PDB file of C-alpha atoms in Angstrom:
ATOM      1  CA  MET A   1      78.396  93.540 106.480  1.00 37.00           C
ATOM      2  CA  ASN A   2      82.596  93.052 107.381  1.00 37.00           C
ATOM      3  CA  VAL A   3      83.775  90.899 105.883  1.00 37.00           C
ATOM      4  CA  MET A   4      87.404  91.161 106.852  1.00 36.00           C
ATOM      5  CA  PRO A   5      87.561  89.241 109.460  1.00 32.00           C
ATOM      6  CA  SER A   6      85.881  85.670 108.109  1.00 31.00           C
ATOM      7  CA  LEU A   7      88.222  86.067 104.785  1.00 31.00           C
ATOM      8  CA  SER A   8      90.826  83.276 106.286  1.00 34.00           C
ATOM      9  CA  ARG A   9      92.108  80.547 103.354  1.00 40.00           C
ATOM     10  CA  GLY A  10      95.610  80.673 102.795  1.00 45.00           C
ATOM     11  CA  ILE A  11      96.279  82.113 105.910  1.00 47.00           C
ATOM     12  CA  SER A  12      96.512  80.638 109.254  1.00 44.00           C
ATOM     13  CA  GLY A  13      93.597  81.545 111.918  1.00 43.00           C
ATOM     14  CA  GLU A  14      97.115  81.894 114.545  1.00 43.00           C
ATOM     15  CA  ALA A  15      98.208  84.971 112.769  1.00 45.00           C
ATOM     16  CA  ASP A  16      97.663  88.228 113.644  1.00 44.00           C
ATOM     17  CA  TYR A  17      97.312  91.326 112.347  1.00 42.00           C
ATOM     18  CA  ASP A  18      98.861  92.434 116.590  1.00 44.00           C
ATOM     19  CA  THR A  19     101.253  89.587 116.109  1.00 43.00           C
ATOM     20  CA  TYR A  20     102.584  90.955 112.667  1.00 41.00           C
ATOM     21  CA  ALA A  21     102.949  94.067 114.317  1.00 44.00           C
ATOM     22  CA  SER A  22     105.862  93.219 116.812  1.00 42.00           C
ATOM     23  CA  VAL A  23     107.930  92.469 113.688  1.00 41.00           C
ATOM     24  CA  PRO A  24     110.814  95.933 113.571  1.00 39.00           C
ATOM     25  CA  ALA A  25     110.641  98.044 111.628  1.00 39.00           C
ATOM     26  CA  ARG A  26     112.355  99.421 108.944  1.00 37.00           C
ATOM     27  CA  SER A  27     113.532 103.426 109.289  1.00 37.00           C
ATOM     28  CA  GLY A  28     116.904 104.312 107.711  1.00 40.00           C
ATOM     29  CA  GLN A  29     119.859 102.084 108.992  1.00 38.00           C
ATOM     30  CA  PRO A  30     118.777  98.424 110.193  1.00 41.00           C
ATOM     31  CA  SER A  31     118.869  97.328 113.765  1.00 40.00           C
ATOM     32  CA  SER A  32     121.395  94.367 114.247  1.00 39.00           C
ATOM     33  CA  ASN A  33     118.589  92.546 114.649  1.00 41.00           C
ATOM     34  CA  GLU A  34     117.394  92.592 111.437  1.00 41.00           C
ATOM     35  CA  ARG A  35     120.857  92.923 109.998  1.00 39.00           C
ATOM     36  CA  SER A  36     121.428  89.292 107.898  1.00 41.00           C
ATOM     37  CA  HIS A  37     125.561  89.443 106.339  1.00 40.00           C
ATOM     38  CA  PHE A  38     125.000  88.465 103.453  1.00 44.00           C
ATOM     39  CA  ILE A  39     122.130  91.380 102.826  1.00 44.00           C
ATOM     40  CA  PRO A  40     123.979  94.456 101.622  1.00 47.00           C
ATOM     41  CA  GLU A  41     123.373  97.729 103.164  1.00 45.00           C
ATOM     42  CA  THR A  42     122.381 100.252 100.659  1.00 48.00           C
ATOM     43  CA  PHE A  43     121.109  99.472  96.927  1.00 45.00           C
ATOM     44  CA  SER A  44     123.110 101.223  94.321  1.00 46.00           C
ATOM     45  CA  GLU A  45     122.339 102.397  91.263  1.00 54.00           C
ATOM     46  CA  THR A  46     126.187 101.267  90.013  1.00 62.00           C
ATOM     47  CA  ARG A  47     125.688  98.196  90.790  1.00 76.00           C
ATOM     48  CA  PRO A  48     124.969  96.342  88.163  1.00 88.00           C
ATOM     49  CA  THR A  49     120.953  94.979  87.345  1.00 88.00           C
ATOM     50  CA  GLU A  50     121.132  90.657  88.479  1.00 91.00           C
ATOM     51  CA  GLU A  51     123.164  92.498  91.712  1.00 92.00           C
ATOM     52  CA  ARG A  52     119.943  94.894  92.662  1.00 92.00           C
ATOM     53  CA  LEU A  53     117.680  92.445  91.887  1.00 94.00           C
ATOM     54  CA  PHE A  54     118.751  89.630  93.754  1.00 93.00           C
ATOM     55  CA  SER A  55     119.283  91.883  97.176  1.00 93.00           C
ATOM     56  CA  ALA A  56     115.447  92.728  97.031  1.00 93.00           C
ATOM     57  CA  LEU A  57     114.708  89.326  97.051  1.00 93.00           C
ATOM     58  CA  ALA A  58     116.735  88.239  99.655  1.00 92.00           C
ATOM     59  CA  GLU A  59     115.747  90.953 101.717  1.00 94.00           C
ATOM     60  CA  MET A  60     112.084  90.026 101.740  1.00 92.00           C
ATOM     61  CA  LYS A  61     112.715  86.652 101.789  1.00 89.00           C
ATOM     62  CA  VAL A  62     114.730  87.158 105.394  1.00 91.00           C
ATOM     63  CA  PHE A  63     111.993  89.632 106.060  1.00 90.00           C
ATOM     64  CA  PHE A  64     109.805  87.682 104.924  1.00 88.00           C
ATOM     65  CA  SER A  65     111.273  83.847 106.969  1.00 85.00           C
ATOM     66  CA  GLN A  66     110.449  85.740 110.573  1.00 86.00           C
ATOM     67  CA  VAL A  67     106.267  85.228 109.823  1.00 83.00           C
ATOM     68  CA  ALA A  68     106.350  82.324 107.063  1.00 78.00           C
ATOM     69  CA  MET A  69     105.168  80.130 109.999  1.00 80.00           C
ATOM     70  CA  HIS A  70     101.513  81.389 110.238  1.00 79.00           C
ATOM     71  CA  MET A  71     101.370  81.479 106.570  1.00 80.00           C
ATOM     72  CA  ASP A  72      99.790  78.491 103.979  1.00 83.00           C
ATOM     73  CA  ARG A  73     102.746  76.651 102.221  1.00 86.00           C
ATOM     74  CA  GLU A  74     101.404  76.179  98.821  1.00 88.00           C
ATOM     75  CA  TRP A  75     100.251  80.277  99.555  1.00 86.00           C
ATOM     76  CA  ARG A  76     104.550  80.872 100.344  1.00 85.00           C
ATOM     77  CA  ASN A  77     105.378  78.703  97.209  1.00 88.00           C
ATOM     78  CA  ARG A  78     102.615  81.306  95.263  1.00 90.00           C
ATOM     79  CA  LEU A  79     104.095  84.195  96.119  1.00 90.00           C
ATOM     80  CA  PHE A  80     108.052  83.217  96.074  1.00 89.00           C
ATOM     81  CA  LEU A  81     107.124  82.927  92.647  1.00 92.00           C
ATOM     82  CA  GLN A  82     105.317  85.944  91.600  1.00 93.00           C
ATOM     83  CA  LEU A  83     107.935  88.050  93.261  1.00 92.00           C
ATOM     84  CA  ASP A  84     110.927  85.157  91.193  1.00 92.00           C
ATOM     85  CA  ARG A  85     109.498  86.388  88.159  1.00 93.00           C
ATOM     86  CA  LEU A  86     108.817  90.467  88.955  1.00 92.00           C
ATOM     87  CA  HIS A  87     112.335  90.154  89.594  1.00 93.00           C
ATOM     88  CA  ASP A  88     113.208  88.118  86.665  1.00 92.00           C
ATOM     89  CA  PRO A  89     116.349  89.967  84.942  1.00 91.00           C
ATOM     90  CA  GLU A  90     116.024  88.854  81.891  1.00 90.00           C
ATOM     91  CA  GLU A  91     113.161  91.018  82.085  1.00 88.00           C
ATOM     92  CA  TRP A  92     113.954  93.787  83.651  1.00 90.00           C
ATOM     93  CA  ASP A  93     114.191  97.577  82.353  1.00 89.00           C
ATOM     94  CA  THR A  94     117.003  98.939  84.411  1.00 86.00           C
ATOM     95  CA  ALA A  95     115.223 102.633  84.668  1.00 86.00           C
ATOM     96  CA  ASP A  96     112.596 100.017  86.800  1.00 89.00           C
ATOM     97  CA  ASP A  97     113.894  99.903  90.720  1.00 91.00           C
ATOM     98  CA  PRO A  98     112.982  96.511  93.148  1.00 94.00           C
ATOM     99  CA  VAL A  99     110.642  96.232  96.017  1.00 93.00           C
ATOM    100  CA  GLU A 100     110.732  98.191  98.403  1.00 95.00           C
ATOM    101  CA  ILE A 101     111.024  96.310 100.791  1.00 95.00           C
ATOM    102  CA  GLY A 102     108.668  98.908 103.028  1.00 96.00           C
ATOM    103  CA  SER A 103     106.128  98.271 100.509  1.00 97.00           C
ATOM    104  CA  PHE A 104     106.499  93.934 100.933  1.00 96.00           C
ATOM    105  CA  ARG A 105     105.579  94.223 104.558  1.00 95.00           C
ATOM    106  CA  THR A 106     102.856  97.179 103.856  1.00 97.00           C
ATOM    107  CA  PHE A 107     101.954  94.405 101.372  1.00 96.00           C
ATOM    108  CA  LEU A 108     102.207  91.374 103.929  1.00 94.00           C
ATOM    109  CA  ARG A 109     100.234  93.305 106.626  1.00 94.00           C
ATOM    110  CA  MET A 110      97.290  94.067 104.348  1.00 96.00           C
ATOM    111  CA  MET A 111      97.807  89.871 103.378  1.00 93.00           C
ATOM    112  CA  PHE A 112      96.863  89.629 107.802  1.00 89.00           C
ATOM    113  CA  LEU A 113      94.122  91.828 107.779  1.00 91.00           C
ATOM    114  CA  LEU A 114      92.824  90.863 104.514  1.00 91.00           C
ATOM    115  CA  LYS A 115      92.692  86.764 104.813  1.00 90.00           C
ATOM    116  CA  PRO A 116      92.278  86.794 101.266  1.00 92.00           C
ATOM    117  CA  GLU A 117      90.240  82.983  99.828  1.00 92.00           C
ATOM    118  CA  ARG A 118      91.511  84.491  97.098  1.00 92.00           C
ATOM    119  CA  PRO A 119      95.303  85.209  96.252  1.00 91.00           C
ATOM    120  CA  PRO A 120      95.952  89.029  94.221  1.00 95.00           C
ATOM    121  CA  GLY A 121      98.307  88.719  91.000  1.00 95.00           C
ATOM    122  CA  LEU A 122     101.370  91.368  91.451  1.00 96.00           C
ATOM    123  CA  ALA A 123     102.964  93.241  89.516  1.00 95.00           C
ATOM    124  CA  LEU A 124     105.458  96.262  89.995  1.00 94.00           C
ATOM    125  CA  ALA A 125     105.071 100.079  89.482  1.00 93.00           C
ATOM    126  CA  ASN A 126     108.290 102.069  89.160  1.00 88.00           C
ATOM    127  CA  ASP A 127     108.997 102.678  91.782  1.00 91.00           C
ATOM    128  CA  GLY A 128     109.806 100.664  93.573  1.00 94.00           C
ATOM    129  CA  HIS A 129     105.932  99.822  94.881  1.00 97.00           C
ATOM    130  CA  LEU A 130     103.938  96.615  94.953  1.00 97.00           C
ATOM    131  CA  LEU A 131     101.152  96.400  93.484  1.00 98.00           C
ATOM    132  CA  ALA A 132      98.004  93.816  93.978  1.00 98.00           C
ATOM    133  CA  HIS A 133      95.298  93.515  92.353  1.00 97.00           C
ATOM    134  CA  TRP A 134      92.175  90.935  91.741  1.00 97.00           C
ATOM    135  CA  ILE A 135      89.337  90.240  88.972  1.00 97.00           C
ATOM    136  CA  SER A 136      86.082  89.672  89.451  1.00 95.00           C
ATOM    137  CA  GLY A 137      84.309  89.904  86.091  1.00 94.00           C
ATOM    138  CA  ARG A 138      83.584  93.829  85.627  1.00 95.00           C
ATOM    139  CA  ASP A 139      85.235  94.701  89.192  1.00 97.00           C
ATOM    140  CA  ARG A 140      88.614  95.618  89.965  1.00 98.00           C
ATOM    141  CA  LEU A 141      90.649  96.365  92.624  1.00 98.00           C
ATOM    142  CA  THR A 142      94.121  97.282  92.473  1.00 98.00           C
ATOM    143  CA  ILE A 143      96.387  98.005  95.911  1.00 98.00           C
ATOM    144  CA  GLU A 144      99.129  99.995  95.685  1.00 98.00           C
ATOM    145  CA  CYS A 145     101.367  99.260  98.989  1.00 98.00           C
ATOM    146  CA  LEU A 146     103.472 101.788 100.019  1.00 98.00           C
ATOM    147  CA  SER A 147     105.615 101.952 102.824  1.00 96.00           C
ATOM    148  CA  ASP A 148     104.072 103.397 106.843  1.00 96.00           C
ATOM    149  CA  ASP A 149     100.629 100.340 105.999  1.00 97.00           C
ATOM    150  CA  ARG A 150      99.738 103.622 103.744  1.00 98.00           C
ATOM    151  CA  LEU A 151      97.645 102.201 100.346  1.00 98.00           C
ATOM    152  CA  LYS A 152      96.332 104.130  97.213  1.00 98.00           C
ATOM    153  CA  ILE A 153      93.251 102.457  96.346  1.00 98.00           C
ATOM    154  CA  VAL A 154      91.552 101.781  92.795  1.00 98.00           C
ATOM    155  CA  PHE A 155      88.759 100.282  91.977  1.00 97.00           C
ATOM    156  CA  THR A 156      85.332  99.826  89.514  1.00 97.00           C
ATOM    157  CA  ARG A 157      82.945  98.131  90.913  1.00 96.00           C
ATOM    158  CA  TRP A 158      79.133  97.059  89.401  1.00 93.00           C
ATOM    159  CA  LEU A 159      76.492  97.536  91.569  1.00 85.00           C
ATOM    160  CA  GLU A 160      73.380  96.277  89.127  1.00 85.00           C
ATOM    161  CA  GLU A 161      74.221  97.877  85.921  1.00 90.00           C
ATOM    162  CA  THR A 162      75.656 101.127  87.032  1.00 92.00           C
ATOM    163  CA  PRO A 163      79.958 101.180  88.120  1.00 95.00           C
ATOM    164  CA  ASP A 164      81.229 102.943  91.030  1.00 94.00           C
ATOM    165  CA  ARG A 165      84.668 103.865  90.733  1.00 96.00           C
ATOM    166  CA  GLY A 166      87.032 104.977  92.784  1.00 95.00           C
ATOM    167  CA  ALA A 167      90.865 106.224  93.510  1.00 97.00           C
ATOM    168  CA  ILE A 168      91.541 106.812  97.620  1.00 96.00           C
ATOM    169  CA  MET A 169      94.627 107.279  99.349  1.00 98.00           C
ATOM    170  CA  THR A 170      93.774 105.136 103.117  1.00 97.00           C
ATOM    171  CA  THR A 171      95.724 103.021 105.574  1.00 97.00           C
ATOM    172  CA  ILE A 172      95.858  99.138 106.564  1.00 96.00           C
ATOM    173  CA  ASP A 173      93.363 100.018 109.703  1.00 95.00           C
ATOM    174  CA  ARG A 174      90.971 101.979 107.634  1.00 97.00           C
ATOM    175  CA  LEU A 175      91.379  99.066 104.943  1.00 96.00           C
ATOM    176  CA  ASP A 176      87.926  97.450 105.813  1.00 93.00           C
ATOM    177  CA  ARG A 177      86.230 100.334 106.498  1.00 95.00           C
ATOM    178  CA  THR A 178      86.707 102.001 103.756  1.00 95.00           C
ATOM    179  CA  LEU A 179      85.511  98.967 100.868  1.00 95.00           C
ATOM    180  CA  ASP A 180      82.817  97.230 103.181  1.00 95.00           C
ATOM    181  CA  PRO A 181      79.638  99.844 100.918  1.00 93.00           C
ATOM    182  CA  TYR A 182      81.405  98.357  98.081  1.00 92.00           C
ATOM    183  CA  ASP A 183      80.397  94.327  98.697  1.00 92.00           C
ATOM    184  CA  PRO A 184      84.473  93.504  98.146  1.00 94.00           C
ATOM    185  CA  SER A 185      83.296  89.777  99.371  1.00 94.00           C
ATOM    186  CA  CYS A 186      83.505  89.782  95.234  1.00 94.00           C
ATOM    187  CA  TRP A 187      86.857  90.186  94.926  1.00 95.00           C
ATOM    188  CA  PHE A 188      87.848  87.977  98.076  1.00 95.00           C
ATOM    189  CA  GLU A 189      86.154  84.629  98.335  1.00 94.00           C
ATOM    190  CA  ALA A 190      86.420  82.450  96.774  1.00 88.00           C
ATOM    191  CA  HIS A 191      83.655  81.668  93.523  1.00 75.00           C
TER     192      HIS A 191
END
């Protein structure tokens, strides 16, 4: 059973992966159509923490504005609130990196494909990778979004009274086939 195409609340039906994939990618130097006059070209570890965090958030929000029209307003607001909380200067460990734009791109592409009814909780790995997680009773799913559509998945899925646990490296285009044997509706569908 392929549940992925049926999960749709929060992201409009007009949005699809192929449309989103046409958004210019970032590799090394940004292209002229991606550059923004108020976002610095690079992150410097010597810049003040508040400036680094502000720049990372601004870059994500500018990028997100290119696809935001395909997402429900409530979902967008929740995402921005979570990103702001993850980058709160008062709570920031200076050894950590802000969200990497490649990780954020992968996260958004994944959300366009999954179209989950239940939004994920978000966390941030020390190296700037965005972590999306879903919890349903004893069932847990965490997806670390790397750049270039790569994903690290860690899950626990209780089938009857025996847990299946796994850690998998995959890509977005294989995500539905990877999770399908574990009936991912427990994580993504509203109960």
